[in-house]
Coordinates of N, CA and C in Angstrom, one line a residue:
M5 N 0.8 -1.2 0.0 CA 0.0 0.0 0.0 C 0.9 1.2 0.0
N6 N 0.6 2.2 -0.8 CA 1.3 3.4 -0.9 C 0.9 4.4 0.2
T7 N 1.9 5.1 0.7 CA 1.6 6.1 1.7 C 1.5 7.5 1.0
L8 N 0.4 8.2 1.2 CA 0.3 9.5 0.5 C 0.9 10.5 1.3
I9 N 1.7 11.4 0.6 CA 2.4 12.5 1.3 C 2.0 13.7 0.5
P10 N 1.4 14.7 1.2 CA 1.1 16.0 0.5 C 2.3 16.7 0.1
A11 N 2.3 17.2 -1.1 CA 3.4 17.8 -1.7 C 4.0 19.0 -0.9
T12 N 3.1 19.6 -0.1 CA 3.6 20.8 0.6 C 3.9 20.5 2.1
L13 N 3.8 19.2 2.5 CA 4.0 18.9 3.9 C 5.3 19.4 4.5
V14 N 6.4 19.2 3.8 CA 7.7 19.6 4.3 C 7.7 21.1 4.5
L15 N 7.2 21.9 3.5 CA 7.2 23.3 3.7 C 6.3 23.8 4.8
S16 N 5.1 23.1 4.9 CA 4.1 23.6 5.8 C 4.5 23.3 7.3
L17 N 5.4 22.4 7.5 CA 5.8 22.1 8.9 C 6.5 23.3 9.5
S18 N 7.1 24.1 8.6 CA 7.9 25.2 9.2 C 7.1 26.5 9.2
L19 N 5.9 26.5 8.7 CA 5.0 27.7 8.6 C 4.1 27.8 9.9
A20 N 3.7 29.0 10.2 CA 2.8 29.2 11.3 C 1.5 28.7 10.9
P21 N 0.6 28.4 11.9 CA -0.7 27.8 11.6 C -1.5 28.8 10.7
A22 N -2.3 28.1 9.8 CA -3.1 28.9 8.8 C -4.0 29.9 9.5
Q23 N -4.1 31.1 9.0 CA -5.0 32.0 9.5 C -6.1 32.3 8.5
S24 N -7.2 32.7 9.0 CA -8.3 33.0 8.0 C -8.0 34.2 7.3
V25 N -8.3 34.2 6.0 CA -8.0 35.3 5.1 C -9.2 35.8 4.4
E26 N -9.2 37.0 4.0 CA -10.4 37.5 3.2 C -10.3 36.9 1.8
V27 N -11.4 36.3 1.4 CA -11.5 35.6 0.1 C -12.0 36.6 -0.9
P28 N -11.2 36.9 -1.9 CA -11.6 37.8 -2.9 C -12.8 37.3 -3.8
A29 N -13.5 38.2 -4.4 CA -14.6 37.8 -5.3 C -13.9 37.2 -6.5
L30 N -14.7 36.3 -7.2 CA -14.3 35.7 -8.4 C -14.2 36.7 -9.5
P31 N -13.2 36.6 -10.4 CA -13.1 37.5 -11.5 C -14.3 37.4 -12.5
E32 N -14.6 38.4 -13.2 CA -15.8 38.5 -14.1 C -15.8 37.3 -15.1
N33 N -14.6 37.0 -15.6 CA -14.6 35.9 -16.6 C -14.9 34.6 -16.0
V34 N -14.7 34.4 -14.7 CA -15.0 33.1 -14.1 C -16.6 33.1 -13.8
I35 N -17.1 34.3 -13.4 CA -18.5 34.4 -13.2 C -19.3 34.1 -14.5
Q36 N -18.7 34.5 -15.6 CA -19.3 34.2 -16.9 C -19.3 32.7 -17.2
L37 N -18.3 32.0 -16.7 CA -18.3 30.5 -16.8 C -19.6 29.9 -16.2
F38 N -20.0 30.4 -15.0 CA -21.1 29.9 -14.3 C -22.4 30.2 -15.1
K39 N -22.4 31.2 -15.9 CA -23.6 31.6 -16.6 C -23.8 30.9 -18.0
M40 N -22.8 30.1 -18.4 CA -22.8 29.5 -19.7 C -24.0 28.5 -19.7
E41 N -24.6 28.3 -20.9 CA -25.7 27.5 -21.0 C -25.3 26.1 -21.5
E42 N -24.0 25.8 -21.6 CA -23.5 24.5 -21.9 C -24.0 23.5 -20.9
D43 N -24.3 22.3 -21.3 CA -24.7 21.2 -20.4 C -23.4 20.6 -19.7
V44 N -23.3 20.9 -18.4 CA -22.2 20.4 -17.7 C -22.7 19.4 -16.6
S45 N -23.9 18.9 -16.8 CA -24.5 18.0 -15.8 C -23.7 16.7 -15.6
S46 N -22.9 16.4 -16.6 CA -22.1 15.1 -16.5 C -20.7 15.4 -15.9
H47 N -20.4 16.7 -15.6 CA -19.1 17.0 -15.1 C -19.1 16.9 -13.6
Q48 N -18.0 16.4 -13.0 CA -17.8 16.4 -11.6 C -16.3 16.4 -11.3
L49 N -16.0 17.2 -10.3 CA -14.6 17.2 -9.8 C -14.5 16.4 -8.6
L50 N -13.5 15.5 -8.6 CA -13.3 14.6 -7.4 C -12.1 15.3 -6.7
L51 N -12.3 15.6 -5.4 CA -11.2 16.2 -4.6 C -10.7 15.1 -3.6
F52 N -9.5 14.6 -3.8 CA -8.9 13.6 -2.9 C -8.2 14.4 -1.9
T53 N -8.5 14.2 -0.6 CA -8.0 15.0 0.5 C -7.9 14.2 1.8
A54 N -7.4 14.8 2.8 CA -7.3 14.2 4.1 C -7.3 15.3 5.2
S55 N -7.8 15.0 6.3 CA -7.9 16.0 7.4 C -6.5 16.4 7.9
W56 N -5.5 15.5 7.7 CA -4.1 15.8 8.1 C -3.3 16.5 7.1
C57 N -3.9 16.9 5.9 CA -3.1 17.5 4.8 C -3.3 19.0 4.9
P58 N -2.2 19.7 5.3 CA -2.3 21.2 5.4 C -2.7 21.9 4.1
A59 N -2.2 21.4 2.9 CA -2.5 22.1 1.6 C -4.0 21.9 1.3
C60 N -4.6 20.7 1.7 CA -6.0 20.4 1.5 C -6.9 21.4 2.3
V61 N -6.5 21.5 3.6 CA -7.3 22.4 4.5 C -7.2 23.8 4.0
Q62 N -6.0 24.2 3.5 CA -5.8 25.6 3.0 C -6.7 25.8 1.8
M63 N -6.7 24.9 0.9 CA -7.5 25.1 -0.3 C -9.0 25.1 0.0
K64 N -9.5 24.3 0.9 CA -10.9 24.3 1.3 C -11.2 25.6 2.0
N65 N -10.4 26.1 2.9 CA -10.7 27.4 3.6 C -10.6 28.6 2.7
N66 N -9.6 28.6 1.8 CA -9.4 29.8 1.1 C -10.1 29.9 -0.3
E67 N -10.4 28.8 -0.9 CA -10.9 28.8 -2.3 C -12.4 28.4 -2.3
F68 N -12.9 27.5 -1.5 CA -14.2 27.0 -1.6 C -15.3 28.1 -1.2
P69 N -15.0 29.1 -0.3 CA -16.1 30.1 -0.1 C -16.5 30.8 -1.3
A70 N -15.6 31.1 -2.2 CA -15.9 31.9 -3.5 C -16.8 31.0 -4.4
L71 N -16.5 29.7 -4.4 CA -17.3 28.8 -5.3 C -18.7 28.6 -4.7
K72 N -18.7 28.5 -3.3 CA -20.0 28.3 -2.7 C -20.9 29.5 -2.9
R73 N -20.3 30.7 -3.0 CA -21.1 31.9 -3.2 C -21.7 31.9 -4.6
Q74 N -21.2 31.0 -5.5 CA -21.7 30.9 -6.9 C -22.7 29.6 -6.9
N75 N -23.1 29.2 -5.7 CA -24.0 28.1 -5.6 C -23.4 26.7 -6.0
W76 N -22.1 26.6 -5.8 CA -21.5 25.2 -6.1 C -21.8 24.4 -4.8
E77 N -22.1 23.1 -5.1 CA -22.2 22.2 -4.0 C -20.9 21.5 -3.9
I78 N -20.4 21.5 -2.6 CA -19.1 20.8 -2.3 C -19.3 19.9 -1.1
S79 N -19.3 18.6 -1.4 CA -19.7 17.7 -0.3 C -19.2 16.3 -0.7
E80 N -19.5 15.3 0.1 CA -19.2 13.9 -0.2 C -20.2 13.3 -1.2
S81 N -21.2 14.0 -1.5 CA -22.3 13.5 -2.4 C -21.8 13.3 -3.8
E82 N -22.3 12.2 -4.5 CA -21.9 12.0 -5.9 C -22.6 13.0 -6.8
S83 N -23.5 13.7 -6.4 CA -24.2 14.7 -7.2 C -23.7 16.1 -7.1
S84 N -22.7 16.3 -6.3 CA -22.2 17.7 -6.0 C -21.2 18.1 -7.2
H85 N -20.9 19.3 -7.3 CA -20.0 19.8 -8.3 C -18.6 19.3 -7.9
I86 N -18.2 19.4 -6.7 CA -17.0 18.9 -6.2 C -17.3 17.8 -5.1
R87 N -16.9 16.6 -5.4 CA -17.1 15.5 -4.5 C -15.8 15.3 -3.7
V88 N -15.9 15.6 -2.4 CA -14.8 15.5 -1.5 C -14.6 14.0 -1.1
I89 N -13.4 13.5 -1.3 CA -13.2 12.1 -1.0 C -12.0 12.0 0.0
D90 N -12.2 11.6 1.2 CA -11.2 11.4 2.2 C -10.4 10.1 1.9
V91 N -9.1 10.2 1.6 CA -8.3 9.1 1.2 C -8.2 8.0 2.4
D92 N -8.4 8.5 3.6 CA -8.3 7.5 4.7 C -9.6 6.7 4.8
Q93 N -10.7 7.2 4.3 CA -12.0 6.5 4.3 C -12.3 5.8 3.0
H94 N -11.7 6.2 1.9 CA -12.0 5.6 0.6 C -10.8 5.2 -0.1
A95 N -10.1 4.2 0.4 CA -8.9 3.6 -0.2 C -9.2 3.1 -1.5
D96 N -10.4 2.5 -1.7 CA -10.7 1.9 -3.0 C -10.7 3.0 -4.1
L97 N -11.3 4.1 -3.9 CA -11.3 5.2 -4.9 C -9.9 5.8 -5.1
T98 N -9.2 5.9 -4.0 CA -7.8 6.4 -4.1 C -7.0 5.5 -5.0
E99 N -7.1 4.3 -4.8 CA -6.4 3.3 -5.7 C -6.9 3.3 -7.1
K100 N -8.2 3.4 -7.3 CA -8.8 3.3 -8.6 C -8.3 4.5 -9.5
Y101 N -8.2 5.7 -8.9 CA -7.7 6.9 -9.6 C -6.2 7.1 -9.5
H102 N -5.5 6.2 -8.9 CA -4.0 6.2 -8.8 C -3.6 7.6 -8.2
V103 N -4.2 8.0 -7.1 CA -3.8 9.2 -6.4 C -2.5 9.0 -5.6
Q104 N -1.5 9.9 -5.9 CA -0.2 9.7 -5.3 C 0.1 10.9 -4.4
S105 N -0.6 12.0 -4.5 CA -0.3 13.2 -3.7 C -1.6 13.9 -3.3
L106 N -1.5 14.8 -2.3 CA -2.7 15.5 -1.9 C -2.5 17.0 -1.9
P107 N -3.4 17.8 -2.1 CA -4.7 17.4 -2.7 C -4.6 17.0 -4.2
T108 N -5.6 16.3 -4.7 CA -5.6 15.9 -6.1 C -7.1 16.2 -6.5
L109 N -7.2 17.0 -7.6 CA -8.5 17.3 -8.2 C -8.5 16.5 -9.5
I110 N -9.6 15.8 -9.8 CA -9.8 15.0 -11.0 C -11.1 15.4 -11.6
L111 N -11.1 15.9 -12.9 CA -12.3 16.1 -13.6 C -12.8 14.9 -14.2
V112 N -14.0 14.5 -13.9 CA -14.6 13.3 -14.5 C -15.8 13.8 -15.3
V113 N -15.9 13.4 -16.6 CA -17.0 13.7 -17.5 C -17.5 12.4 -18.0
D114 N -18.8 12.2 -17.9 CA -19.4 10.9 -18.3 C -18.7 9.7 -17.8
G115 N -18.2 9.8 -16.5 CA -17.6 8.7 -15.9 C -16.1 8.4 -16.2
K116 N -15.6 9.3 -17.1 CA -14.2 9.1 -17.5 C -13.3 10.3 -17.1
E117 N -12.1 10.0 -16.6 CA -11.2 11.1 -16.2 C -10.8 11.9 -17.4
V118 N -10.9 13.2 -17.3 CA -10.5 14.1 -18.4 C -9.2 14.9 -18.1
S119 N -9.1 15.3 -16.8 CA -7.9 16.0 -16.4 C -7.7 15.9 -14.9
R120 N -6.5 16.2 -14.4 CA -6.2 16.2 -13.0 C -5.2 17.3 -12.7
S121 N -5.2 17.7 -11.4 CA -4.4 18.7 -10.9 C -4.2 18.6 -9.4
G122 N -3.2 19.4 -8.9 CA -3.0 19.5 -7.5 C -3.9 20.7 -7.0
S123 N -3.4 21.3 -6.0 CA -4.2 22.4 -5.4 C -4.3 23.6 -6.4
L124 N -5.5 24.1 -6.5 CA -5.8 25.2 -7.4 C -6.6 26.3 -6.7
N125 N -6.6 27.5 -7.3 CA -7.4 28.6 -6.7 C -8.8 28.5 -7.3
A126 N -9.7 29.3 -6.8 CA -11.1 29.2 -7.2 C -11.3 29.4 -8.7
Y127 N -10.6 30.3 -9.3 CA -10.6 30.6 -10.7 C -10.2 29.4 -11.5
S128 N -9.1 28.8 -11.1 CA -8.6 27.6 -11.9 C -9.5 26.4 -11.7
I129 N -10.1 26.3 -10.5 CA -11.1 25.2 -10.3 C -12.3 25.3 -11.2
A130 N -12.8 26.5 -11.3 CA -13.9 26.7 -12.2 C -13.5 26.5 -13.7
E131 N -12.3 26.9 -14.1 CA -11.9 26.6 -15.4 C -11.8 25.1 -15.7
M132 N -11.3 24.4 -14.7 CA -11.1 23.0 -14.9 C -12.5 22.3 -15.0
F133 N -13.4 22.7 -14.1 CA -14.7 22.1 -14.1 C -15.4 22.3 -15.5
Y134 N -15.3 23.5 -16.1 CA -15.9 23.8 -17.4 C -15.0 23.3 -18.5
N135 N -13.9 22.6 -18.2 CA -13.0 22.0 -19.1 C -12.4 23.1 -20.1
R136 N -12.1 24.2 -19.5 CA -11.5 25.3 -20.3 C -10.0 25.4 -20.2
K137 N -9.4 24.5 -19.4 CA -8.0 24.6 -19.1 C -7.3 23.6 -19.9

């Protein structure tokens, strides 16, 4: 069994605890992505994460509020825009998608992986979801 190590773990150990920051509004071009009439009902982002991963916690705290303000559903539900998958609880999915580092975002369209990335800001997450990246 592989041990997952967040890419920023070494750096984060020397940093002070994360503080809450003001989350900026999404840029207008991202807001336009949300208004597109294209059918994205088959799109879902899988976020592989863990409670012990500092980069995962930082992404959730700093980037997700802006997406939630645009009515994105972010949860463990299979019907949400971003499906949060805890690697400690879902080893089967972690193995299936060959996740090697955290956080990992995987865009799935019609059940097939289209792209993947590490930690992203809200703008890049929206771009990835709409497959514009």
